[in-house]
Every structure is written in structure tokens, then in C-alpha cells.
XYZ file of C-alpha atoms in Angstrom:
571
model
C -211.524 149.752 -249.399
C -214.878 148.584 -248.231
C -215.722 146.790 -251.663
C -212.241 144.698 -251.588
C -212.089 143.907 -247.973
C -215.738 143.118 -248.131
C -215.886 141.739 -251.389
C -219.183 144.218 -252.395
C -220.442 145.575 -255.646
C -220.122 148.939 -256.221
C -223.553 149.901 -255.379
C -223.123 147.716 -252.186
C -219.764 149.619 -250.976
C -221.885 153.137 -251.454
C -225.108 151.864 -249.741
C -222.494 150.477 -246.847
C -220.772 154.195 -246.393
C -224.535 155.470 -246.257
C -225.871 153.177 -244.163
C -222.808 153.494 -241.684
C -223.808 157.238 -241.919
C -226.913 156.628 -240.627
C -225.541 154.484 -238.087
C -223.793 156.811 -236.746
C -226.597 159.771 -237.098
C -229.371 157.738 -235.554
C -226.701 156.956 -232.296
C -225.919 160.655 -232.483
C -229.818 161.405 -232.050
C -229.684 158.481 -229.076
C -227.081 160.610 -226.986
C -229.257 163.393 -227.512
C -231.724 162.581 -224.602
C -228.456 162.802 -222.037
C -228.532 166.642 -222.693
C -232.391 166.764 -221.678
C -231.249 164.645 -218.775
C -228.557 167.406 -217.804
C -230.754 169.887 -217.887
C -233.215 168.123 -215.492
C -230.387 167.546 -213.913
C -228.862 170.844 -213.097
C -232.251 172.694 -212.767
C -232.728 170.245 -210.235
C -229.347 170.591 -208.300
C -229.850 174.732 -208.391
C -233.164 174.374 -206.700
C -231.815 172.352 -203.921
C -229.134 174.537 -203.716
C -231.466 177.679 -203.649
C -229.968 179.281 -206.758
C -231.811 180.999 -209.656
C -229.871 179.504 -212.074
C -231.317 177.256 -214.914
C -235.130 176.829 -214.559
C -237.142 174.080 -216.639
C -240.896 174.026 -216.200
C -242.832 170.347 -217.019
C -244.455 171.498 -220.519
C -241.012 172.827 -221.790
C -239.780 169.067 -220.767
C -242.643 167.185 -222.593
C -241.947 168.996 -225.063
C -238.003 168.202 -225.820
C -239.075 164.612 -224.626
C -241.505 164.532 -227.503
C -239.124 166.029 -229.809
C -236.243 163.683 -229.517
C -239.072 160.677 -229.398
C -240.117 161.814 -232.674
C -236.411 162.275 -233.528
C -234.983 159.124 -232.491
C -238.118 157.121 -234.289
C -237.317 158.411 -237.482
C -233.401 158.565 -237.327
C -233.798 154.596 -236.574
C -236.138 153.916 -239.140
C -234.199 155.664 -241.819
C -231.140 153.386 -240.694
C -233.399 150.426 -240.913
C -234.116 151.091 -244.394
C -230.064 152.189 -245.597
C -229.024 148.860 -243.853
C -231.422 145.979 -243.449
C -232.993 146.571 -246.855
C -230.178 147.339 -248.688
C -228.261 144.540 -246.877
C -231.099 141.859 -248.146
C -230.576 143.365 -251.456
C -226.679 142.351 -251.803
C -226.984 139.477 -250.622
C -229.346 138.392 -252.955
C -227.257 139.777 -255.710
C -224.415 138.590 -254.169
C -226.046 135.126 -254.817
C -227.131 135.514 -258.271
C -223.757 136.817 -259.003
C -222.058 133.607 -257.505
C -224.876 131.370 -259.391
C -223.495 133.167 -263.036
C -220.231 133.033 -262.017
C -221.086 128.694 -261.473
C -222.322 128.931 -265.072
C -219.085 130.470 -266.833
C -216.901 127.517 -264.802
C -215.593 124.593 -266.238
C -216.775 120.919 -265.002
C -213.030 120.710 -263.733
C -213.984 123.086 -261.105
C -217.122 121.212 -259.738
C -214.649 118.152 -259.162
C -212.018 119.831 -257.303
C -214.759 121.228 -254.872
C -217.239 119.220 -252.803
C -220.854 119.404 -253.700
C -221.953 120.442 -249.751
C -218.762 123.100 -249.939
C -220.206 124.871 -253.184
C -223.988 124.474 -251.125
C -222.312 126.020 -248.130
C -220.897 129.028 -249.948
C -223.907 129.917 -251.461
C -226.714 129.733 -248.523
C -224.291 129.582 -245.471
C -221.663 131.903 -246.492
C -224.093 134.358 -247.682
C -226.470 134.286 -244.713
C -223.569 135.294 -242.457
C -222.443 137.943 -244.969
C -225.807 139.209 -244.952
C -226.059 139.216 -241.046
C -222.380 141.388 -241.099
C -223.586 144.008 -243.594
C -227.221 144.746 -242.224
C -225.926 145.009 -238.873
C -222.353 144.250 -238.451
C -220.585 146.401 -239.880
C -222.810 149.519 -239.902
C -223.297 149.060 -236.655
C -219.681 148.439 -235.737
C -218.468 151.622 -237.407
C -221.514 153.864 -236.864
C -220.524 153.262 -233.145
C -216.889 153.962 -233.560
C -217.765 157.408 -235.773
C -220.479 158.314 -232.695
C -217.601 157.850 -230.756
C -214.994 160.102 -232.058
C -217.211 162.862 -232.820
C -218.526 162.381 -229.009
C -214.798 162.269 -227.527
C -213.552 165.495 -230.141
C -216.295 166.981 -227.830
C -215.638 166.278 -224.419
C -211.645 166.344 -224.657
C -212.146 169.860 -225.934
C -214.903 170.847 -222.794
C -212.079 169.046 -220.031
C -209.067 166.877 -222.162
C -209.072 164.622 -218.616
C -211.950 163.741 -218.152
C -212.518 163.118 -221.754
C -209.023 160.643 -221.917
C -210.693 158.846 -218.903
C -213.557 158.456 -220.643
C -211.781 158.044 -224.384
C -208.765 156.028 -223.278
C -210.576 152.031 -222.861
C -212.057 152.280 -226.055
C -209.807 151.777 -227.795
C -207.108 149.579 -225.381
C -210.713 147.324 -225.434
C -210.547 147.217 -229.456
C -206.958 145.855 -229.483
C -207.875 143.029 -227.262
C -210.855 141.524 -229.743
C -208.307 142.351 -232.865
C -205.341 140.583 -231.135
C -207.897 137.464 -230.654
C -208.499 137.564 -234.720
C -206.073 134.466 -235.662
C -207.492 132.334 -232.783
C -211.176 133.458 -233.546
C -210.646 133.187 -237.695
C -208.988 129.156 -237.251
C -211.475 128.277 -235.035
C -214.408 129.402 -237.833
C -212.682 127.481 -240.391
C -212.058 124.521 -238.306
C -216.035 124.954 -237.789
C -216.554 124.941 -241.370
C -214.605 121.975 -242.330
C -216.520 120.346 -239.152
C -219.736 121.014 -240.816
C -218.949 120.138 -244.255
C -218.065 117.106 -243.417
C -220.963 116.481 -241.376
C -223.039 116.903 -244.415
C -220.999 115.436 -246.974
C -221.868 112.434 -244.369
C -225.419 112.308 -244.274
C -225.420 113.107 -247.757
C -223.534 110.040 -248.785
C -225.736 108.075 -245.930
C -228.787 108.933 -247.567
C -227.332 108.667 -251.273
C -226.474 104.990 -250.543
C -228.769 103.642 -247.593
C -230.000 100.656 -250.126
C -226.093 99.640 -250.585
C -224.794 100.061 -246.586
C -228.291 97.850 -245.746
C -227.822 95.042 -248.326
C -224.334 94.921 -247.053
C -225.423 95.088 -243.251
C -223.060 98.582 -242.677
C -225.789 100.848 -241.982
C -224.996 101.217 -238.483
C -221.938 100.878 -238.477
C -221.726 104.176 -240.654
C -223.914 105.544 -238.410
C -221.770 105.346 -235.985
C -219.533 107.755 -238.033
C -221.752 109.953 -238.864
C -222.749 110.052 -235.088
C -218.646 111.025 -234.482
C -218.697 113.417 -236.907
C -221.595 115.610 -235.904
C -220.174 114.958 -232.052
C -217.091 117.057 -233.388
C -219.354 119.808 -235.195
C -220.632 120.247 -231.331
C -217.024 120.370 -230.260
C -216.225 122.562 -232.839
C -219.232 125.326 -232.500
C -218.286 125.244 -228.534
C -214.317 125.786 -229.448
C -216.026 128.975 -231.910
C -218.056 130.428 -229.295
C -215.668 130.769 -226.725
C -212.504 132.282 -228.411
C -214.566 135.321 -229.171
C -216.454 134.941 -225.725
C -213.736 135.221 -224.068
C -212.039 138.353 -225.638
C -215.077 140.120 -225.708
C -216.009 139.782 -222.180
C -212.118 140.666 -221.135
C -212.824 143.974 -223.695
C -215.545 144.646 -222.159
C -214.206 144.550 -218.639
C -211.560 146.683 -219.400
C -213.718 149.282 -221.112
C -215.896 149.535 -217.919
C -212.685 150.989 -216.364
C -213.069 154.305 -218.046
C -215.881 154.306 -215.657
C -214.143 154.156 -212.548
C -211.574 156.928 -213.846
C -213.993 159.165 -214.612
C -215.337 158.768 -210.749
C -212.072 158.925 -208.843
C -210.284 162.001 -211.122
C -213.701 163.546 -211.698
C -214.313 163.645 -208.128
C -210.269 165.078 -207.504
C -210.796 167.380 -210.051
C -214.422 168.497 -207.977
C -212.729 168.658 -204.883
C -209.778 170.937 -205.748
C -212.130 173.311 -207.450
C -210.526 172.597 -211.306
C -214.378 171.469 -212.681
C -217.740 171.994 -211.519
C -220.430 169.408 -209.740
C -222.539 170.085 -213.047
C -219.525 169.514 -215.038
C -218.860 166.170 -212.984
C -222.300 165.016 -213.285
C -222.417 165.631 -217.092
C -219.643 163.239 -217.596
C -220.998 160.771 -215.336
C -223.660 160.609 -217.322
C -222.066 161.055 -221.291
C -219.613 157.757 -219.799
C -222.772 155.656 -218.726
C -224.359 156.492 -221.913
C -221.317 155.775 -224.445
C -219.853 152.953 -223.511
C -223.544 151.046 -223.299
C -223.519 150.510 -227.566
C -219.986 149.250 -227.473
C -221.146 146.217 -225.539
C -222.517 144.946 -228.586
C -220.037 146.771 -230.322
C -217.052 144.322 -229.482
C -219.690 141.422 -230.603
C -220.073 143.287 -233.539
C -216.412 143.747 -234.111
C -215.802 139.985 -233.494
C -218.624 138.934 -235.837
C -216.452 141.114 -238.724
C -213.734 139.229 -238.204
C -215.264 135.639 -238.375
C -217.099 136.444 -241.583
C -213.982 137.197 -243.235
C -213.446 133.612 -243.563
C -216.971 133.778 -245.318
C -215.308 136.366 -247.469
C -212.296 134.485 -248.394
C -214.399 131.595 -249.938
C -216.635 133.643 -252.063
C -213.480 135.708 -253.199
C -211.817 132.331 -253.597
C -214.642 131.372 -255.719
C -214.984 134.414 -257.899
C -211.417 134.594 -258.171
C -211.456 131.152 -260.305
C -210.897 131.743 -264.220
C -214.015 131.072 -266.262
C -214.461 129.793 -269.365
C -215.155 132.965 -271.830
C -215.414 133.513 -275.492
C -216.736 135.172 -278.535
C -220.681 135.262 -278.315
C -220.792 134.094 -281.610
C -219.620 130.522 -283.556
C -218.163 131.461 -286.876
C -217.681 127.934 -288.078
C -217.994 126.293 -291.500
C -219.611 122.977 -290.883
C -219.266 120.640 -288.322
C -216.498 118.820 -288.277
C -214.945 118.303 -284.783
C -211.037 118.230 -284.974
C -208.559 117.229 -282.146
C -205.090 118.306 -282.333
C -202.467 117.180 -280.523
C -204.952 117.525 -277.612
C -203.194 116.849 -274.363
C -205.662 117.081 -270.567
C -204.851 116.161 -266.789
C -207.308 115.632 -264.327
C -206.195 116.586 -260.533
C -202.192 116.945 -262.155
C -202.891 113.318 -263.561
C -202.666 112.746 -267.471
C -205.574 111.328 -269.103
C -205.160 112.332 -272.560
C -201.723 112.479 -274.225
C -201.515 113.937 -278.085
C -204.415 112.977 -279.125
C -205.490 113.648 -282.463
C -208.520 112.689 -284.961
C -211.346 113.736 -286.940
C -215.120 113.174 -286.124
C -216.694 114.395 -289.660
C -220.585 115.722 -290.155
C -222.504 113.231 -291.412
C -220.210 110.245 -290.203
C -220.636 108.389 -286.554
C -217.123 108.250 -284.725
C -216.411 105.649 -282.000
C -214.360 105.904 -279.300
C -213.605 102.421 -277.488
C -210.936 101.241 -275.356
C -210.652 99.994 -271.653
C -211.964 101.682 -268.827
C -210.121 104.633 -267.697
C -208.963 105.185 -270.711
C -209.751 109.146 -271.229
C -213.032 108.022 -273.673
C -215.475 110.271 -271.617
C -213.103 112.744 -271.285
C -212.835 113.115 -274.584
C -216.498 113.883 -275.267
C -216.081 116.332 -272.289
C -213.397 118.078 -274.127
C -215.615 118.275 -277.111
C -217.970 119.869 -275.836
C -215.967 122.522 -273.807
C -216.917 120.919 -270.562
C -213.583 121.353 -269.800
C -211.134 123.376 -271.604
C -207.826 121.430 -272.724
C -204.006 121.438 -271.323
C -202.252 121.352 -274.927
C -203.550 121.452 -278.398
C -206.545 122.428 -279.646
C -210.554 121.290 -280.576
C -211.957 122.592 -283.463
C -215.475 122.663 -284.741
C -215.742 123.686 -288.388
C -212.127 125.466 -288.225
C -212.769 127.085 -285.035
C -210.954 126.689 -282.446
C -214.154 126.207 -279.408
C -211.832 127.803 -276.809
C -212.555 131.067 -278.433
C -216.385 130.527 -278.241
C -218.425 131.118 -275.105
C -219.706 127.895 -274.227
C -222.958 128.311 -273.750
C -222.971 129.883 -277.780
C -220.906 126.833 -278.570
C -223.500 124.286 -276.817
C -226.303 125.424 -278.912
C -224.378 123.203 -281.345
C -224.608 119.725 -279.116
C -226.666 117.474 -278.340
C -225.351 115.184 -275.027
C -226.168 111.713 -273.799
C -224.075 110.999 -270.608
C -224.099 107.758 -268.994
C -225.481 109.164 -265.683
C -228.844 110.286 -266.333
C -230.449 113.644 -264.688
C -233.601 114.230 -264.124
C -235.592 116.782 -262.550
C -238.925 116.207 -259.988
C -241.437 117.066 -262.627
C -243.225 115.165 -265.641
C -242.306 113.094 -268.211
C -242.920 116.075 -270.727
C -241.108 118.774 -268.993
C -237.741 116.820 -268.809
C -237.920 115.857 -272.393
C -238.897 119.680 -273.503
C -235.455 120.542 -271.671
C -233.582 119.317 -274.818
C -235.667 122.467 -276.490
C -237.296 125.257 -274.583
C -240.783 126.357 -276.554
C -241.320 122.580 -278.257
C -244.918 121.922 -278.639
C -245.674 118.459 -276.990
C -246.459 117.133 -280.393
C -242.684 117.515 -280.896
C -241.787 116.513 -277.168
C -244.417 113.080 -277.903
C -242.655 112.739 -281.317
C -238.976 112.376 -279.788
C -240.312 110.436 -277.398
C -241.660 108.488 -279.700
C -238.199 107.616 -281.275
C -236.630 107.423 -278.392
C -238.742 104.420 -277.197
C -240.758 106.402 -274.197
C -243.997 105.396 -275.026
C -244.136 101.796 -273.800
C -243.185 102.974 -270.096
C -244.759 106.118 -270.395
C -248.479 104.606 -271.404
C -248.268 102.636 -267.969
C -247.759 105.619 -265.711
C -250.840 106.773 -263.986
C -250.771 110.520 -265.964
C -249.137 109.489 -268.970
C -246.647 112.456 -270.103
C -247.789 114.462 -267.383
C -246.492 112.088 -264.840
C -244.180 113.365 -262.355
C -241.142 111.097 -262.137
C -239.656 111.873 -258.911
C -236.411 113.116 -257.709
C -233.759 112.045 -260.509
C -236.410 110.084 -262.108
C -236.490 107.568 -259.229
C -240.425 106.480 -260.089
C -238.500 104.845 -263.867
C -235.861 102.263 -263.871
C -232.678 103.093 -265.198
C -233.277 102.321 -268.863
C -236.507 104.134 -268.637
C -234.385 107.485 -267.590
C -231.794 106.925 -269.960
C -234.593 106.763 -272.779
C -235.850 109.999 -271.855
C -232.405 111.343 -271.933
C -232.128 110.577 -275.292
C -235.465 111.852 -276.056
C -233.849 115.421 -275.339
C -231.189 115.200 -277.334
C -233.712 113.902 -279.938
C -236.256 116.683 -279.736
C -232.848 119.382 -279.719
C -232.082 118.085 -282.967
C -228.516 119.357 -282.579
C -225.828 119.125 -285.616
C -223.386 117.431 -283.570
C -224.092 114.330 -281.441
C -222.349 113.223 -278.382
C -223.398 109.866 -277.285
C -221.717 108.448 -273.849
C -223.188 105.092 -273.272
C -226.293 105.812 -273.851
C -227.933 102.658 -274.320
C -225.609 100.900 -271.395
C -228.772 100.642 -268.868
C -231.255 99.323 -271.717
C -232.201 95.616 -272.254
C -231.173 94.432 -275.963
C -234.893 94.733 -277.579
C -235.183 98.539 -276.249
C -231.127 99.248 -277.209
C -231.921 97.566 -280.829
C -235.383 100.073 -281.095
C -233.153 102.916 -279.922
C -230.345 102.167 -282.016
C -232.544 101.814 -285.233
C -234.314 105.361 -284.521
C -230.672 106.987 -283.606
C -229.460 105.717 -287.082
C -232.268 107.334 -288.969
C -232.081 110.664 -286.715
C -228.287 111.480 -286.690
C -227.990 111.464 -290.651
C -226.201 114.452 -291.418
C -224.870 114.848 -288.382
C -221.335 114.910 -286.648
C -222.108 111.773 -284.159
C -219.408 111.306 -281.385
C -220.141 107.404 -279.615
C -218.016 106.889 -276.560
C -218.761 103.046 -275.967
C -217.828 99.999 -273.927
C -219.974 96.935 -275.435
C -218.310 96.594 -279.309
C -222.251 95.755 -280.548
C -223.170 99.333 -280.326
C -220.712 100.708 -282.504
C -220.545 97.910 -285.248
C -222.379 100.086 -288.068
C -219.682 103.160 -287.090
C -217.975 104.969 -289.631
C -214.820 105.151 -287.897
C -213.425 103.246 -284.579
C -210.912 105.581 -282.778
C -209.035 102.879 -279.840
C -207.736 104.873 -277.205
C -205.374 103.464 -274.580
C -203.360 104.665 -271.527
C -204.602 108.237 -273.217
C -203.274 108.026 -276.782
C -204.932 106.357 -280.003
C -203.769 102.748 -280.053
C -205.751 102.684 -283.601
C -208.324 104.220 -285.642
C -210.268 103.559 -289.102
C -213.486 101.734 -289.885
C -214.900 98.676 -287.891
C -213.789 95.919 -290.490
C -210.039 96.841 -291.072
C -209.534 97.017 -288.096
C -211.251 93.210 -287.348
C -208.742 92.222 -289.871
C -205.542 93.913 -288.080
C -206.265 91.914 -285.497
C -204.952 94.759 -282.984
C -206.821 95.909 -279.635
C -210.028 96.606 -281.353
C -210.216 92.905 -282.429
C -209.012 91.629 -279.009
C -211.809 94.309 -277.560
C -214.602 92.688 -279.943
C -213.187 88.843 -278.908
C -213.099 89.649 -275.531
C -216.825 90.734 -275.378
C -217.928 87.798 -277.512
C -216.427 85.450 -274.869
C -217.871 86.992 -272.572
């Protein structure tokens, strides 16, 4: 139960149940001092009443107060260990479990969700799951277990005075549960609140060079002002619904109190208990109800992290793209058939079918919008498709686990990343282990070494974040440089000279040509020049082929390709 409500490993639901145990030991050990206090207590009252009843002398009460010192210290540093520790320890598997489970999704996913959502789920989300099972929950239920044992005990000593000291428990519980709804919609109108907040400043600091050329910096500002004016809203709204039912559970808890004064002290006066009795109560009711103070905070800190729990469940529960680890496949020829996609319920591809063959280079062209990129998507098992089927050397790649089937590609997209390092660590990314002979020597026919001689540390120049110290044909060089030095069988190429100038895309284009022999070479292109030496032009339009066969029959059809080529030519 704990490991599906909670959404916990296995080893995280048994280190719960045994740091609840603890919990509920170590508050167990607290109570203990109230008997010590009793005794004082009713030595005390027997002396004043000149009795030679119970008699305690100072050493004998060092002594227990040492004893449950020593007790208490190591009771609470045994629960320390079985929850804090072991809380810090699922949570960090928790993330590194969410982080594999980002790996095995398909790109579809990442563009349903919003970037700052994803970030929130994984730091946020976590942190507050985190907080709920180091202290939360063990101390929520380690209080409630304290409790019943506790109240088994005094109903069977005197069953009225233990109902008047059982009874608001739980009547205070119902109250923070019956606030739940309110309490859970006002977290995830908190959420929302802050995701938006920083999908905001993300997007203001993404594009501060575009809202300040076109003078709208502060008036987006002013937006971004709004929105984090409602996350203050919002956090207020969040705090109080579960203010407000904890303080009224807490009031009503602190009657059990006042019952246990007026029918203790009936009970006294018609003879039914005894002062001592009266006084031990007294004291058990001031003692037990103190944890449950925090207890109700507790409770309602459970119940706003199952929205937390919802998201990562939500997350987890989204299919992933899985396979055989290995790639059976003779040759590499990629193969569409009848290959149908939809992106957000809209169609972008629509029974398409074609060969890209090893050792030819296949073009796809058309207008924007067209399904080109998705294509080379679908190729590569970015995505996996709606209809038909891909195959790579007769095997179908939905049956291969994509990161097996990527060894196979090599990728150029037209949006460059980068990472904040140097020049020769991005480029090694197209091969882990390359020696920088081989990292210089893709560089090398990728172009990189007239922009890379100028930087201060040559290859060992960092670049920035994304690459921002290079211009954008710079970054798409080393990009290419990558796929160069990964020396891949199959090729996917998605405008990947559109940001150079035409001596640097004619260099480029020269060393591709002598690189990619023998390879299956997939070109998704917009300007006609880049594909004229192609083996084979596939046109796509509105998501089917329009045409497809080499560059010059195609001139001489005089279809879409030709009006494509005329078009650009005008241009």
C-alpha cells in the first residue's frame, strides 16, 4: 500500500514501515519520562499527606533521569538514521530513476510537456517528496501508532477517562482530511502559478535581444511582473486552506483536555478513581496531545504532496520506447512503408513510402511544414510512428531499443547544441574515447579550423553556453564535426549547412561528399543547391510524396521539384 500510494521502490516502502517503527518507538521512549514524573508525583502527594506509601530518594531519581536521557538520545538517533538517511537515499534514486525513465521516452513526449514542468518534477517535486518521507510521513504515523498503543492502555486502566482523552483525536483527523480537495486544488493551482512564472522569465531571458530591438522589453515585463504577483496570491491561497483546518483540528483536540478535567474531577469527587489516578491522566493528556500539534501539519503536508505524487506517477506511467538490445540487420538500407505520424492529433505524414539505400544520398525537399524533419525524426526512432513501418536493413527499428539502434546514426539537426565546455569536448561527443588527433581530423573536414585558430585556447577553448562565444555557422560546423568523427553508417543531415556562408557550405559540402561514401545519407533540405549532386529527390507535400527519382528527371517533369528549383533561382 505504501509503495503505490507513495509511489516508492520496494526498498523505499520497507525502509518507510521501519522508519515509521522507529517513529513510533523513539515517541514511546518520550512518554516514558511522564511515569518518572508520576512517581515524583505521588511520592510527593503521600508525604504531604503523611502516608508511608511510595518513597523515592534523589539518587534513585538521577538515576531513572539518566536512564531515559540515555534512552531517549539513542531511540532518536536511531530514527534519524531509518528516516532522514534513508529518505535522502530515495529521493535521489527516485531522481535517477525519473532521469532513465526521460531517456527511454520518445521526443513526442518532451513536446507535449513544458521544459520548466519536466524541471519542476524533477527538483521541485522531489524536494517535497523528500521532505514527506524523512519526516512526514514517519512522523505522521509513528504518532498515530504511539497513540493507539497509549489509548489501548489507558481505556483499559479507566475506559472514561481514556475516551476523554482518545475521543478528539481522531474527530481532529477528520477535519484536516475533509479539507483535502480544497488543500490538493489549491497546490495545483500553486503549481501551474509557478510554472508559468518560470516559463516567463525563461522566455524573457531566452529572447531579451528580440523584445529590445523591438522596444517590448517592458512591456513584457510588465507580464512577467503579473504573473509572479499571482504566484504570491497563489502561495497565500496554499497556506491558508491548510492553516485554517489545522488550527480548527487543533482547537478541537485541546478539548479532550477540558474533559479529562471536569469528568476526572466528577469521577474524584464521587470516589470512582483516585487523586493519583486523576493526576496521572492529567499528565498522560498534556503529554499526548503535544506531538499531534505538528502531527495535523504533518498530516496536511501528506496530502499536498500527493499532487507531487500524481506527476511523477503521471510521468512514469508514460509508455517508453523499448526494444531488443540488439540490431539484427543486413545492411543499411532505411525503408518507409506506408508510414503514417500525427503530431498533437494533427497529421503530418500520410502513407509515406520510399527507399534511402547505403551508399546513395536521399533528399527530401518540399515546402515548409511539410513533414521533411519529421521524417528524419522517424528515422531515427525519435519518435515512433502511427501506421506503417521503418526499416533498417529488414528490421523493423520499432523492435530495437533506441539507444542500440542510434549507434547506427549519425545526426545533423538544424538547431545546433552545444554544451559550456571546449571546442574539443563537444566534437569528441560524436565518439566517446576519440583521441584528439581524430577529434582535430573531423574538425578538420568539417571546416573548424579557420574559427577555431582565432580563439584565444584553440581546441581547448570554452565556447559558452550553447556555443554562444561562435556564430551560428561556426556551431553548426562543429555539429557536423561530430557526426564526422562518429563515422556512423547511416547519415541524417537536417539543414546542416543552412547557417553557413556559400564558401564554408561549398568546403563542407566537398568534405561531406568524400566522407559519406558508402553510406545511407538522409538530406532533409530547403535551398535546391545543396542537394543537386543527390542520388534521389523524394518531394513531399501536405505529408505525402508529390514525386521522387533523381535530380535531372525530375528538372525535366517539370513538376514541384522544378517549380521548387525555379522558385529559388528567382529568388
Amino acid at each position: 500500500m505504501l509503495k503505490h500510494v507513495f509511489a516508492l521502490s520496494d526498498k523505499g516502502a520497507h525502509d518507510l514501515k521501519v522508519g515509521i517503527l522507529s517513529v513510533t518507538i523513539s515517541n514511546l521512549c518520550i512518554m516514558a519520562p511522564v511515569s518518572l514524573l508520576m512517581l515524583v508525583t505521588m511520592a510527593m502527594l503521600d508525604q504531604i499527606c503523611g502516608g508511608k506509601g511510595l518513597t523515592l530518594s534523589v539518587s534513585a531519581i538521577i538515576f531513572m533521569t539518566i536512564c531515559f536521557t540515555v534512552l531517549i538520545f539513542l531511540t532518536q538517533w536511531v530514527e534519524y538514521n531509518l528516516t532522514y538517511t534513508v529518505a535522502y537515499e530515495e529521493s535521489a534514486n527516485r531522481r535517477i530513476t525519473l532521469a532513465e525513465k526521460l531517456r527511454r521516452l520518445p521526443l513526442s513526449f518532451f513536446g507535449q510537456r513544458d521544459l520548466s514542468d519536466l524541471t519542476t518534477t524533477m527538483m521541485g517535486d522531489c524536494s517535497k517528496l523528500e521532505r514527506m518521507f524523512s519526516n512526514a510521513v514517519p512522523g505522521f504515523f509513528g504518532n498515530v501508532f504511539m497513540f493507539l498503543i497509549v489509548s489501548v492502555g489507558l481505556i483499559a486502566i479507566d475506559w472514561r477517562m481514556g475516551l476523554c482523552i482518545s475521543l478528539p483525536v481522531p474527530l481532529s483527523g477528520l477535519i484536516v482530511f475533509a479539507a483535502r480537495k480544497a488543500q490538493q486544488s489549491a497546490e495545483k493551482k500553486n503549481l501551474d502559478a509557478h510554472r508559468a512564472a518560470y516559463d516567463g522569465v525563461q522566455e524573457y531571458l531566452d529572447t531579451v535581444q528580440e523584445l529590445r530591438s523591438g522596444g517590448l522589453e517592458q512591456e513584457y515585463l510588465d507580464g512577467v511582473d503579473q504573473k509572479l504577483e499571482y504566484v504570491v496570491k497563489c502561495a497565500f491561497k496554499n497556506e491558508i486552506v491548510p492553516g485554517v483546518a489545522v488550527t480548527l483540528a487543533q482547537f478541537t483536540m485541546r478539548f479532550g483536555l477540558v474533559a479529562v478535567l471536569l469528568i476526572g474531577g466528577i469521577l474524584v469527587a464521587d470516589g470512582s478513581i483516585s487523586v493519583n489516578l486523576f493526576i496521572m491522566y492529567l499528565l498522560v493528556a498534556g503529554r499526548i496531545y503535544e506531538p499531534f500539534g505538528s502531527s495535523f501539519m504533518l498530516m496536511a503536508e501528506m496530502l499536498l504532496s500527493l499532487v507531487s505524487i500524481d506527476r511523477t506517477k503521471e510521468m512514469e506511467a508514460t509508455p517508453e520506447q523499448a526494444g531488443q538490445p540488439e540490431c539484427h540487420n543486413n545492411g543499411y538500407d532505411l525503408e518507409f512503408q506506408d508510414v503514417c505520424f500525427a503530431y498533437n492529433q494533427e497529421p503530418v505524414l500520410n502513407g509515406v513510402s520510399f527507399t534511402a539505400k547505403q551508399g546513395e544520398v536521399t533528399a527530401l525537399v518540399g515546402p515548409s511544414g511539410n513533414g521533411k524533419s519529421t521524417v528524419g525524426r522517424l528515422a531515427a526512432r525519435f519518435w515512433d510512428v502511427d501506421g506503417g513501418r521503418i526499416l533498417l536493413g529488414g528490421v523493423d527499428i520499432a523492435t530495437v531499443e533506441p539507444e542500440t539502434l542510434l549507434k547506427n546514426y549519425a545526426v545533423v539537426f538544424q538547431d545546433v547544441t552545444l554544451f559550456d565546455n571546449s571546442v574539443m569536448e563537444n566534437i569528441r561527443l560524436g565518439r566517446q574515447g576519440a583521441s584528439d588527433k581524430d577529434v582535430m581530423a573531423a574538425a578538420k573536414a568539417a571546416c573548424c579550423e579557420e574559427f577555431v585558430s582565432r580563439l584565444p585556447d584553440g581546441y581547448n577553448s570554452n565556447i559558452g553556453e550553447n556555443g554562444c562565444a561562435l556564430s551560428g555557422g561556426e556551431r553548426q560546423r562543429i555539429s557536423i564535426a561530430r557526426a564526422i568523427l562518429k563515422d556512423a553508417p547511416i547519415v541524417i543531415l537536417d539543414e546542416a549547412t543552412a547557417s553557413m556562408d556559400a564558401e564554408s557550405e561549398t568546403l563542407v559540402q566537398e568534405a561531406l561528399s568524400r566522407l559519406l561514401q558508402n553510406k545511407t545519407v538522409l538530406v532533409i533540405a530547403h535551398r535546391m543547391r545543396t542537394i543537386s549532386n543527390a542520388d534521389k529527390i523524394v518531394v513531399l507535400d501536405a505529408g505525402k510524396i508529390a514525386e521522387m527519382g533523381k535530380p535531372k528527371e525530375l528538372l525535366e517533369k517539370k513538376g514541384m521539384f522544378y517549380r521548387l528549383v525555379t522558385e529559388q533561382k528567382l529568388q
